[in-house]
Short mmCIF file of C-alpha atoms in Angstrom, two decimals:
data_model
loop_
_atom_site.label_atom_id
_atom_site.label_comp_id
_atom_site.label_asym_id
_atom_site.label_seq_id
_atom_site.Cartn_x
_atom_site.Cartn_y
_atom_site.Cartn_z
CA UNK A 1 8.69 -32.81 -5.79
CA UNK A 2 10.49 -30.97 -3.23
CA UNK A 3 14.51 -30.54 -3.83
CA UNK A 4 16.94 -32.55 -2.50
CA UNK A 5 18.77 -30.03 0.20
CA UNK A 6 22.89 -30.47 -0.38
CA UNK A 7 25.65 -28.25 0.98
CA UNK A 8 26.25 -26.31 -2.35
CA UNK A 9 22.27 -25.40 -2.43
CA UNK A 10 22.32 -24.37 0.42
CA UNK A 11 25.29 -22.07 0.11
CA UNK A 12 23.58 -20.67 -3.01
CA UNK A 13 20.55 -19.49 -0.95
CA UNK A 14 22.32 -18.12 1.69
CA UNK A 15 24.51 -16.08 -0.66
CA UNK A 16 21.66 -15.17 -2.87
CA UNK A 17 19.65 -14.10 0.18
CA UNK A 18 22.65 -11.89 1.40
CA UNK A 19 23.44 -10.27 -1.97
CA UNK A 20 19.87 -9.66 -3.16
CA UNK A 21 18.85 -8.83 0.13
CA UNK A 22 21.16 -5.89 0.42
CA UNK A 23 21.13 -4.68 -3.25
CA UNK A 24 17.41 -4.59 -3.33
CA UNK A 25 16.82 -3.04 0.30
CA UNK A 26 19.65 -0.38 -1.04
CA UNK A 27 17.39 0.26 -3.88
CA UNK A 28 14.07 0.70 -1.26
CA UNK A 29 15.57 2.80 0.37
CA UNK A 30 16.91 5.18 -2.57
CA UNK A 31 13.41 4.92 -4.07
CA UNK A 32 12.13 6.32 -0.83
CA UNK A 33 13.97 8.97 -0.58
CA UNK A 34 13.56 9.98 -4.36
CA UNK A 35 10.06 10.10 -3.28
CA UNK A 36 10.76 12.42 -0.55
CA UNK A 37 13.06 14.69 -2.79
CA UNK A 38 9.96 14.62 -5.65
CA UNK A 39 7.35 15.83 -2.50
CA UNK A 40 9.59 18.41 -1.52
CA UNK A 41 9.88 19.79 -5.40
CA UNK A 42 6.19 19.15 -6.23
CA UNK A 43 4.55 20.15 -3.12
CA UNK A 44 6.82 21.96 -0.62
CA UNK A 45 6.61 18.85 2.01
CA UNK A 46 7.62 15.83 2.79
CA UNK A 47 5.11 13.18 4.32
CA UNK A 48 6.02 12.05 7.88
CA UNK A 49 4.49 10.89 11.25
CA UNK A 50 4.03 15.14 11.72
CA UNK A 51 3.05 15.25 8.43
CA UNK A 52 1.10 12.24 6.75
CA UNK A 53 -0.71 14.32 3.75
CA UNK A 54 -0.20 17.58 2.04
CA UNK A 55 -2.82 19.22 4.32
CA UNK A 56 -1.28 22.63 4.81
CA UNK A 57 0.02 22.86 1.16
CA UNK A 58 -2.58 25.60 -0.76
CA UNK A 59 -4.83 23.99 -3.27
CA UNK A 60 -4.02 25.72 -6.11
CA UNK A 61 -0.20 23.90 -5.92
CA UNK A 62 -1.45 20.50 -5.08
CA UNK A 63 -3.55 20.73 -8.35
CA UNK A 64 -0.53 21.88 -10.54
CA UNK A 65 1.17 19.45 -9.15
CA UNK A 66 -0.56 16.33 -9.60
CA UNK A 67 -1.50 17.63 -13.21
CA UNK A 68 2.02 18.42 -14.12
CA UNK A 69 3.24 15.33 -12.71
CA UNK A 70 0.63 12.78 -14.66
CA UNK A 71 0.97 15.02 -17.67
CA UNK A 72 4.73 14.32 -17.83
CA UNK A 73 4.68 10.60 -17.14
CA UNK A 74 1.94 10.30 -19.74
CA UNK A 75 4.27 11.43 -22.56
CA UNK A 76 7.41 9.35 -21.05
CA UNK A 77 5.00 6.32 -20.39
CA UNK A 78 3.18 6.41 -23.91
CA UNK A 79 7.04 6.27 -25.74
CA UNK A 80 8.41 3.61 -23.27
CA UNK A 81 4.92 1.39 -24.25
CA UNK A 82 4.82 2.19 -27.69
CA UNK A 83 8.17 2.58 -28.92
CA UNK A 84 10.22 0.33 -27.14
CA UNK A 85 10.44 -3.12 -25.38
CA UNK A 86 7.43 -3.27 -22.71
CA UNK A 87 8.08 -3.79 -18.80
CA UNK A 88 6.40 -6.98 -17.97
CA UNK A 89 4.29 -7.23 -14.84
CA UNK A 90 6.00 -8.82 -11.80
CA UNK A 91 3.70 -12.28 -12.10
CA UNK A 92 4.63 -12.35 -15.75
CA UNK A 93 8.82 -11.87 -14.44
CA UNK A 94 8.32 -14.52 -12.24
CA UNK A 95 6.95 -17.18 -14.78
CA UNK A 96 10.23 -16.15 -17.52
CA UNK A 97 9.08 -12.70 -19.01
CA UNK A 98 12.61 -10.72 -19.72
CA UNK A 99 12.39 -7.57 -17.86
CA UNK A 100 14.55 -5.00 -19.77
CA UNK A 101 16.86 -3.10 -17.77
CA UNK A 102 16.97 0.59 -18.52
CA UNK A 103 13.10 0.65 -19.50
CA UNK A 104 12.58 -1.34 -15.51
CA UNK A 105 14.25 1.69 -13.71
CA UNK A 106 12.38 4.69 -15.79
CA UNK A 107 8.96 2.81 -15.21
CA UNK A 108 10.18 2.41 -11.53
CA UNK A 109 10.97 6.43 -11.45
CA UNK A 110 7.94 7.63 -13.11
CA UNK A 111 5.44 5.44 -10.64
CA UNK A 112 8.07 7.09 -7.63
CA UNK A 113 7.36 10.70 -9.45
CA UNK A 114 3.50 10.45 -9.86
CA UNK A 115 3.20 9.09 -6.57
CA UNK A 116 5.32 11.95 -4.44
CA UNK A 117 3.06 14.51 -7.03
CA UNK A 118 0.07 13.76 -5.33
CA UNK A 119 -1.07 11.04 -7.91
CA UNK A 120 -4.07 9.12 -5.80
CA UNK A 121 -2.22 5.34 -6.39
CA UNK A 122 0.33 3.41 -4.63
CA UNK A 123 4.49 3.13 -4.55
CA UNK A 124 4.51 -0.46 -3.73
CA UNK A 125 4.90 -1.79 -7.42
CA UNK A 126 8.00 0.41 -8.56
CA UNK A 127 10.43 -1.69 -5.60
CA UNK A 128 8.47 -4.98 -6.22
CA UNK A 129 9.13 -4.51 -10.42
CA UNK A 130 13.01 -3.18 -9.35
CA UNK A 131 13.76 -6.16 -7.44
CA UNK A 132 12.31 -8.77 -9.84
CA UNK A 133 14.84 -7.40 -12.56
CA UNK A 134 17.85 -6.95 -10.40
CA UNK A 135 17.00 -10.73 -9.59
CA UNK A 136 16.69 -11.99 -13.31
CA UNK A 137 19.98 -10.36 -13.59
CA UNK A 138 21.43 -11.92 -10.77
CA UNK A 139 20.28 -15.24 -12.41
CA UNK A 140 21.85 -14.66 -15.53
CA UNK A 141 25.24 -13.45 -14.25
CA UNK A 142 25.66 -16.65 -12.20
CA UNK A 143 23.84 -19.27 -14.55
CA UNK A 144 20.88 -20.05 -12.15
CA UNK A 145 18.72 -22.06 -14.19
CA UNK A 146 17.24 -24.27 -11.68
CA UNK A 147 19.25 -27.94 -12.22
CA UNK A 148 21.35 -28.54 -8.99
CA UNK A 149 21.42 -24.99 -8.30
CA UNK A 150 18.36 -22.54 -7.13
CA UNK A 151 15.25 -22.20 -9.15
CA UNK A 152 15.10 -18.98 -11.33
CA UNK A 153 11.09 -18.44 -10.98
CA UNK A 154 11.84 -18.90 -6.68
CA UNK A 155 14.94 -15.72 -7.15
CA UNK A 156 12.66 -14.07 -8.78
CA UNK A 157 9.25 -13.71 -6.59
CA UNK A 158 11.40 -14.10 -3.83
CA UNK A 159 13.42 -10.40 -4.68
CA UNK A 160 10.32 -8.62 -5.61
CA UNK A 161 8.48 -9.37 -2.25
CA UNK A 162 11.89 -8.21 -1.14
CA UNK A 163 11.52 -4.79 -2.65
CA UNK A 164 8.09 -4.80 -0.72
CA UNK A 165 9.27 -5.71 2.46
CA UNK A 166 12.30 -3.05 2.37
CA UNK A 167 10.32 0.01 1.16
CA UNK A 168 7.73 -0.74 4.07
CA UNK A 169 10.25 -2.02 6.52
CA UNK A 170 7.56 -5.44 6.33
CA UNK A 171 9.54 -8.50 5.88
CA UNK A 172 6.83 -10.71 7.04
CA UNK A 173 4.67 -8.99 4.33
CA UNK A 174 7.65 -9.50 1.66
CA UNK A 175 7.63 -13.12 2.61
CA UNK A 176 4.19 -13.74 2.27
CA UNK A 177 3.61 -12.15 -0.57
CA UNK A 178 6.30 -13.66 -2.53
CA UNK A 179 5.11 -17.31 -1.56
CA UNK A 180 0.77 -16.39 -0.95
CA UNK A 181 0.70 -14.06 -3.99
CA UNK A 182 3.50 -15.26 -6.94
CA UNK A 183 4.84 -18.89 -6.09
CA UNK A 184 1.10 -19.62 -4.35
CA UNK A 185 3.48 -22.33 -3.25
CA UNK A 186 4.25 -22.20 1.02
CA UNK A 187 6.97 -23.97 1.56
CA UNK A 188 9.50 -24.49 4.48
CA UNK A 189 12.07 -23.54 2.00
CA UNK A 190 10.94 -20.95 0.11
CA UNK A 191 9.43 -19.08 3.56
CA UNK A 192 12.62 -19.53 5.05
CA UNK A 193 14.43 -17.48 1.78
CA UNK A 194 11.77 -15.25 1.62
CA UNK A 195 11.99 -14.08 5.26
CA UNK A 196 15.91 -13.81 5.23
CA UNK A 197 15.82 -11.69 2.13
CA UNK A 198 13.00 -9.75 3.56
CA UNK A 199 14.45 -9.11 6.70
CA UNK A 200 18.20 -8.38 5.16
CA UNK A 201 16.45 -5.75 2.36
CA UNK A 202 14.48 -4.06 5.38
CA UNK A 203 16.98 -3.67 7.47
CA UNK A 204 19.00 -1.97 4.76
CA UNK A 205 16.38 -0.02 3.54
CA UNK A 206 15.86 1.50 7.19
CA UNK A 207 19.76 2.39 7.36
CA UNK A 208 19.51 4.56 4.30
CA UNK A 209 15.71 5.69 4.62
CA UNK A 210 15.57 5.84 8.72
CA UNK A 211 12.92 4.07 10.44
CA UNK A 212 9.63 5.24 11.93
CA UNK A 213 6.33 4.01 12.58
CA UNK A 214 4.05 4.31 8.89
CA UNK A 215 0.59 4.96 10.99
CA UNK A 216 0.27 6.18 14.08
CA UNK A 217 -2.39 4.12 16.87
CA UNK A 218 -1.44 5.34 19.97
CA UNK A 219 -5.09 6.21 20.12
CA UNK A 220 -5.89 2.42 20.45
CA UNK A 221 -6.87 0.19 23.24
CA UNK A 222 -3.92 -1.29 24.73
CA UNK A 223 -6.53 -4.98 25.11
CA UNK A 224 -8.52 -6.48 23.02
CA UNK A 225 -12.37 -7.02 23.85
CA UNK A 226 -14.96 -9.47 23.49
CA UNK A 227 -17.31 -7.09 21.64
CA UNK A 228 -14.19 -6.15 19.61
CA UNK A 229 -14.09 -10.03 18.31
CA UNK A 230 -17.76 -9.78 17.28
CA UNK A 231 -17.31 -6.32 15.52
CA UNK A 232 -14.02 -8.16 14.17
CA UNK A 233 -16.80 -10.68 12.38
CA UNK A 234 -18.99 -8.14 11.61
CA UNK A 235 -16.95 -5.27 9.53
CA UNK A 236 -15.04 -8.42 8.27
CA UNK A 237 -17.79 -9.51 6.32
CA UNK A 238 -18.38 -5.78 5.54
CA UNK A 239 -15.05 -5.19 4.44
CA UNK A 240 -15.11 -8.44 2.64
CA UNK A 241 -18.06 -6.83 0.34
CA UNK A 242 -16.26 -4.03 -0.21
CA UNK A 243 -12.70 -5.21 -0.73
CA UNK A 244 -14.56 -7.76 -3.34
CA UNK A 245 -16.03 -4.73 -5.15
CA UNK A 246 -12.40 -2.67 -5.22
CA UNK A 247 -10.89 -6.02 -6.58
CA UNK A 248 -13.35 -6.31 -9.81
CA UNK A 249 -12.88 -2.28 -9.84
CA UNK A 250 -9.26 -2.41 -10.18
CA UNK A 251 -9.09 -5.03 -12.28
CA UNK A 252 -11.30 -3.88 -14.84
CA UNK A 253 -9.33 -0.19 -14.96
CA UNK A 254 -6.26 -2.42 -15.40
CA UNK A 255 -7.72 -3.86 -18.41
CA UNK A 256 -9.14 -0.50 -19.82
CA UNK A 257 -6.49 0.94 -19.23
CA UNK A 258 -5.05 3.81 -22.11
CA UNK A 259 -1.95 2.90 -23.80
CA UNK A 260 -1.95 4.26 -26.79
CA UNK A 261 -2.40 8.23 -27.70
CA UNK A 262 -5.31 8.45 -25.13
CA UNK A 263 -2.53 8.57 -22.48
CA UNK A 264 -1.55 11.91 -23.51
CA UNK A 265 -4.45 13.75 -22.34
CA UNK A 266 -6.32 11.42 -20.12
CA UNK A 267 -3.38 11.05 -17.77
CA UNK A 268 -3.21 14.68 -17.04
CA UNK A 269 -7.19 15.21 -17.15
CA UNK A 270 -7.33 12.65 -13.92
CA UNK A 271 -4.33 14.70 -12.60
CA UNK A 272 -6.58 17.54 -12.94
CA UNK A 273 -9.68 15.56 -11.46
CA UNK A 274 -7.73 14.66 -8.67
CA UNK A 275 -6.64 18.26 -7.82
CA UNK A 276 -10.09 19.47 -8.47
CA UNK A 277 -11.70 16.62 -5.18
CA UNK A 278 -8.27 17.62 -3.29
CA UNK A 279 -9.66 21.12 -2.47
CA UNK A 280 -12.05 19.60 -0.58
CA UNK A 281 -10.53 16.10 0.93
CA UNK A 282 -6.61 16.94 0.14
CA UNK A 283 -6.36 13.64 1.99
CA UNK A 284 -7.06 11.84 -1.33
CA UNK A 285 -3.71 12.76 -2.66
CA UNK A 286 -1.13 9.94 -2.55
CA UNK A 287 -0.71 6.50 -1.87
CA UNK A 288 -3.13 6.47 0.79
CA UNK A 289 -1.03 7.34 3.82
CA UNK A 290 -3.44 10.37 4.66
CA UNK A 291 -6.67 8.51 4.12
CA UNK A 292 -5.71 6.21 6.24
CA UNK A 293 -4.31 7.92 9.65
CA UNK A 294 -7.78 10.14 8.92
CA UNK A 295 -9.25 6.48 10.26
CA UNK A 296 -6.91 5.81 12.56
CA UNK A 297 -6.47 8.89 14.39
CA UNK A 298 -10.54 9.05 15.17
CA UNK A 299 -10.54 9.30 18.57
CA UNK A 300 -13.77 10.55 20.35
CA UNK A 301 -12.38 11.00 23.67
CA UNK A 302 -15.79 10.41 25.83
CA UNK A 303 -16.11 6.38 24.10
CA UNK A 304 -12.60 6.51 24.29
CA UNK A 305 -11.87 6.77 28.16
CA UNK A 306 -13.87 3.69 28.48
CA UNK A 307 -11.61 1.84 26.65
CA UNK A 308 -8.38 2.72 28.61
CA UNK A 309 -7.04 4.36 25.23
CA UNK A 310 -5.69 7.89 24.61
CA UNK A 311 -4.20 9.85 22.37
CA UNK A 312 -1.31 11.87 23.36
CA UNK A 313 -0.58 16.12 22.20
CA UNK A 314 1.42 14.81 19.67
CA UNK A 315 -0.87 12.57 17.86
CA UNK A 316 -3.73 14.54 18.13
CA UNK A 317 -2.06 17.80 16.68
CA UNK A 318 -0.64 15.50 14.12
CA UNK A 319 -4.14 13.95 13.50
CA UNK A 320 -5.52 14.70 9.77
CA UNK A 321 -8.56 15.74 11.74
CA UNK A 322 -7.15 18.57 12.98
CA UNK A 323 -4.78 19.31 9.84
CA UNK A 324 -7.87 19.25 7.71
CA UNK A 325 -9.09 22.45 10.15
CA UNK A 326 -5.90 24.12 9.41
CA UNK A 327 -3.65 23.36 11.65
CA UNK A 328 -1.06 21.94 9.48
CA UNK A 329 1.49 23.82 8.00
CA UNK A 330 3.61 23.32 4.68
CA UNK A 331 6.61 22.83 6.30
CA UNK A 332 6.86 19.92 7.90
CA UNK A 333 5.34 20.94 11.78
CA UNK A 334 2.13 20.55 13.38
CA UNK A 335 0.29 22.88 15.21
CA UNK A 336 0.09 22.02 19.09
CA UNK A 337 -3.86 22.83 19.15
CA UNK A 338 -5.66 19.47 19.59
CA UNK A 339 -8.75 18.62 17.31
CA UNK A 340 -8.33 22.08 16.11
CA UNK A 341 -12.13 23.33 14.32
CA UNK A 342 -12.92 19.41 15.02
CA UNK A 343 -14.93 18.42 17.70
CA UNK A 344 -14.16 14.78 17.54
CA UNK A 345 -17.15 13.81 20.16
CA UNK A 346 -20.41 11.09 20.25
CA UNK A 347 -22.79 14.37 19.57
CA UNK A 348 -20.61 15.26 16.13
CA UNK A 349 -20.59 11.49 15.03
CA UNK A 350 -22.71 12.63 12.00
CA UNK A 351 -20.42 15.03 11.06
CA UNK A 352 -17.75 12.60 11.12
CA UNK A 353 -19.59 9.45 9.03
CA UNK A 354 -19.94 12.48 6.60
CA UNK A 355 -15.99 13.13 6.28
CA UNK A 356 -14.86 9.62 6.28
CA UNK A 357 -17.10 8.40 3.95
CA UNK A 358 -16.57 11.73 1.56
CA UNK A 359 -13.05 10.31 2.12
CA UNK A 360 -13.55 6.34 1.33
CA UNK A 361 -15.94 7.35 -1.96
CA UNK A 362 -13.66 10.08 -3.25
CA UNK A 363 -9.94 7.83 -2.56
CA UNK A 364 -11.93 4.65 -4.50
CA UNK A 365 -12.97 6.67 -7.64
CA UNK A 366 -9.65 8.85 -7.69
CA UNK A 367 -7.74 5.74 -7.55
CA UNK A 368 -9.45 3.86 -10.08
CA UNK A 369 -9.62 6.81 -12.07
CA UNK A 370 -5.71 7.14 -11.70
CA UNK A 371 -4.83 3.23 -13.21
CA UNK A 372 -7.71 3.73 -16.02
CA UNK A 373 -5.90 7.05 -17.71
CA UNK A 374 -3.09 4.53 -17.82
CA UNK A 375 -0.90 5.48 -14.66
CA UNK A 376 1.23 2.35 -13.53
CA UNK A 377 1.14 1.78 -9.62
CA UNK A 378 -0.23 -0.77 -6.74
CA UNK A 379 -3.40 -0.65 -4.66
CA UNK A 380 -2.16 -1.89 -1.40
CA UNK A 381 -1.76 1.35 0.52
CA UNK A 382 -5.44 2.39 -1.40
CA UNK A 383 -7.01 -0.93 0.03
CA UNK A 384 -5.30 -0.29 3.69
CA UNK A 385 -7.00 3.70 3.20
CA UNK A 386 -10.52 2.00 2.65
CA UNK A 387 -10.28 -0.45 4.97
CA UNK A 388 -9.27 2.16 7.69
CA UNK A 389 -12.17 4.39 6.75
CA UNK A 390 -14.25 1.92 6.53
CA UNK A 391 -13.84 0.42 9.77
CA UNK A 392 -13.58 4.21 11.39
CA UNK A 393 -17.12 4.52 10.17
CA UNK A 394 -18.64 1.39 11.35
CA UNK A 395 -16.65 1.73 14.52
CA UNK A 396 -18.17 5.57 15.40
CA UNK A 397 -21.51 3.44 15.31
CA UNK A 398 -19.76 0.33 16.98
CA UNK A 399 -19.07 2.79 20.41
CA UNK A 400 -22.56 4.02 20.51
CA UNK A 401 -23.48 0.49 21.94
CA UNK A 402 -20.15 -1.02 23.36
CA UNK A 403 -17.97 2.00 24.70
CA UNK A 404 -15.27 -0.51 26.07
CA UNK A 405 -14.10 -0.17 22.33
CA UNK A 406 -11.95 2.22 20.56
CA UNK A 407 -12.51 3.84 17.06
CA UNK A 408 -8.65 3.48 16.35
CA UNK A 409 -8.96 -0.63 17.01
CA UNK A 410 -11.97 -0.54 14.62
CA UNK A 411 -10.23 1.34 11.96
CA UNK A 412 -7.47 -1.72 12.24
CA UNK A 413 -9.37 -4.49 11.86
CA UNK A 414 -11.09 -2.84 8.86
CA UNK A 415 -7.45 -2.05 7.01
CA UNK A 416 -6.14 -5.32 7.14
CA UNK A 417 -9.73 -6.81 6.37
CA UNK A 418 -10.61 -4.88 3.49
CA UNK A 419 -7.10 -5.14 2.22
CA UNK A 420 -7.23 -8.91 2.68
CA UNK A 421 -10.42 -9.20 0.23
CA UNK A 422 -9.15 -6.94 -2.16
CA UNK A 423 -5.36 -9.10 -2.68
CA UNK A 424 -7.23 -12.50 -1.71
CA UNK A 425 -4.02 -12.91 -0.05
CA UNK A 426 -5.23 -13.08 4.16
CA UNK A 427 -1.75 -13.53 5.56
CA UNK A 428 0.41 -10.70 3.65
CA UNK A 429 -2.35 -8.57 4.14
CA UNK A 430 -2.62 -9.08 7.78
CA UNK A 431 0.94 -8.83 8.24
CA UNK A 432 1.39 -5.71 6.16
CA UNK A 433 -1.03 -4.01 8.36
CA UNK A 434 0.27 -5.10 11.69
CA UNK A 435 4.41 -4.03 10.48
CA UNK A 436 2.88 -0.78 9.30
CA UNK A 437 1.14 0.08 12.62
CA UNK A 438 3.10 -2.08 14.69
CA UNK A 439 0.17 -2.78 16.15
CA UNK A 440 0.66 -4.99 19.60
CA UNK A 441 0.70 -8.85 19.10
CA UNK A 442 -2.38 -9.26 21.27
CA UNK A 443 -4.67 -7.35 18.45
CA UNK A 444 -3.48 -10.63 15.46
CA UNK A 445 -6.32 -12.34 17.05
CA UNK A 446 -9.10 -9.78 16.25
CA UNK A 447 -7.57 -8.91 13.28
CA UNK A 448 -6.87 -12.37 11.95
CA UNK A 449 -10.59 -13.50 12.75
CA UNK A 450 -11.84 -10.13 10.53
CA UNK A 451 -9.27 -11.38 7.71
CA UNK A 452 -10.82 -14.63 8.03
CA UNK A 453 -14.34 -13.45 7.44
CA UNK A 454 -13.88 -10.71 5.01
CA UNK A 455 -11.44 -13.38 2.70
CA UNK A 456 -14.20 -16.22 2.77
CA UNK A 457 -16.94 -13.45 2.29
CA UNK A 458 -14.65 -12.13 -0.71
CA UNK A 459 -13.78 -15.51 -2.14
CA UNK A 460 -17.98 -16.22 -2.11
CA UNK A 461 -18.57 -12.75 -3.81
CA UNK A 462 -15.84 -13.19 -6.64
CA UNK A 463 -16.56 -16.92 -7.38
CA UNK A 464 -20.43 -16.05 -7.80
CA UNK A 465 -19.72 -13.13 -10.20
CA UNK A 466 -18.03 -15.07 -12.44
#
């Protein structure tokens, strides 16, 4: 039964979407600059458009430093489960579980921590969590219970896709997955308060943070293609395989995961682990920003011209490809030398499949690895890495046959596909991916028909399994 709409409800959402909104997008943006300030300590850098991974750090520091950072949440993480009140998960928040205050924020820090020490797992949790208990507490300071006022479990979801949509500057995302993902409830209503939040917590966020594009696809066609809809169909259902299979994986680490004693050394031996496979892909490392722009930023110039698309000095000496040859440096800059040690052509394809997939294997098993030592974090930036990969790799082959196509457009369509089976949420996922890239409106059509695929291909794989 939908709620009768009076004056004073009204003026309770729009001051509850105002007050949250900024509060919450104030707290994105500190969280992202904590993790900024923890990359800078740990690793000497800070991840940036010139900078997506810790490329040009030396190996010997990235392993220290994802080992000492996972060693040290391990002990903080095994007293806060064990020895006092546990943090809830956000679902559990939304449906009544008390979310205690000062054991919220540490578990919010120490995912921030692990995360800007090269831990292989994603930040999007810690402002999800942080906004669901600023929201409880919002609730309980101004008696929102639900009667002729707002409903509690609404605040709640609502603020935590908030938290989302400010630390990725995503408030369609935020939306979405507040009412596809906790409520599973669309409504003109609660879409409406979840995009004003949203937009009010991003908009915040980007005042304190500063804004810039997450993933760089200049290399993209600027049109879409008829061959790219049928490759849209076709790594869909690929991705939907896939994304199926990282779904059951993540779910089962999540329920192996070590809580008790365990914690204290297996924490810091998948630190170490992760260090170890960063010598050789140090694009592992992280949320999955550097994974990811390795998809995107495949650009094999002689498919490419075909295509219209291009990829400016910039991106290229930005590219992962050529910061993986050593043309990154610790500090922040890229080297102006394009493809540098990488010749990104149709006669190296090989040699690329090889790297990419080295990349998609290596960020899967780190990942799960990571959240089965008992690490605390999300898999949406891990998804959007596989998905890119993945749909770098079938698009190298893709070219091969229909030039008119661009590697960068393939690598798209994969992220939000793959993403979109793993969640088995089609429209956050496609949204996330599209704010992240701000990809050009023209490309929702290829990409929505791969999310289509890859979620009823998903949905078929998951349902049969159990």
């Amino acid at each position: 039964m939908q709620p009768v709409v009076t004056a004073k409800r009204l003026g309770w959402l729009a001051a509850t979407t105002i007050i949250l909104g900024v509060i919450i997008g104030a707290g994105a943006g500190l969280l992202t600059l904590l993790l900024y300030g923890v990359e800078h300590v740990m690793l000497g850098y800070v991840e940036g458009s010139e900078l997506p991974g810790p490329f040009g750090v030396p190996a010997v520091r990235r392993a220290i430093s994802v080992t000492i950072g996972l060693a040290v949440a391990g002990v903080i993480w095994y007293f806060l489960r064990n020895k006092t009140t546990k943090v809830p998960s956000v679902k559990k928040a939304v449906a009544g579980e008390r979310m205690p205050v000062w054991q919220t924020l540490v578990h919010v820090v120490l995912q921030i921590g692990i995360v800007g020490s090269g831990a292989s797992i994603g930040r999007e949790v810690a402002p999800r969590e942080l906004g669901a208990m600023l929201a409880q507490r919002f609730c309980d300071l101004f008696h929102i219970e639900g009667a002729d006022g707002i409903d509690r479990r609404m605040v709640v979801a609502v603020a935590a896709g908030a938290g989302l949509g400010g630390v990725y500057n995503a408030p369609l995302a935020g939306m979405f997955f507040a009412v596809e993902i906790l409520l599973v409830d669309v409504t003109l209503e609660k879409v409406a308060f979840g995009l004003g939040m949203s937009a009010i917590a991003a908009f915040v966020a980007a005042s304190i943070k500063g804004h810039h594009t997450f993933y760089d696809i200049t290399a993209m066609q600027p049109q879409s293609t008829p061959t790219l809809m049928l490759f849209a169909v076709l790594c869909g259902a690929a991705c939907g395989v896939a994304g199926a299979w990282f779904r059951k994986g993540s779910q089962w680490a999540e329920s192996h995961q070590s809580h008790d004693k365990h914690i204290l050394w297996q924490m810091p031996l998948a630190g170490l682990v992760t260090g170890l496979a960063a010598i050789v892909v140090p694009q592992v490392m992280g949320n999955g920003r550097a994974a990811a722009q390795l998809g995107f930023s495949t650009f094999v110039p002689e498919g490419s011209a075909a295509a219209g698309a291009s990829q400016s000095a910039s991106s290229a000496a930005a590219s992962p490809w050529n910061l993986l040859a050593g043309g990154g440096n610790v500090s922040g800059s890229a080297s102006t030398a394009v493809n540098a040690g990488f010749q990104l052509s149709q006669s190296n394809i090989a040699m690329l499949l090889g790297v990419l997939a080295l990349t998609f294997v290596a960020k899967a098993l780190v990942t799960l690895m990571t959240i089965r030592s008992g690490a605390s974090g999300g898999v949406l930036q891990p998804g959007i890495a596989l998905g890119s990969t993945l749909g770098a790799m079938l698009g190298l082959i893709w070219i091969l046959l229909f030039p008119a196509d661009s590697v960068t457009a393939c690598a798209l369509i994969g992220a939000a596909a793959l993403l979109s089976a793993s969640q088995q949420a089609p429209l956050m996922a496609m949204c996330l991916v599209m704010e992240l890239t701000e990809a050009p409106s023209a490309f929702f059509v290829p990409v929505g028909l791969a999310v289509a695929a890859s979620s009823l291909v998903s949905k078929w794989m998951l349902s049969r399994r159990k």
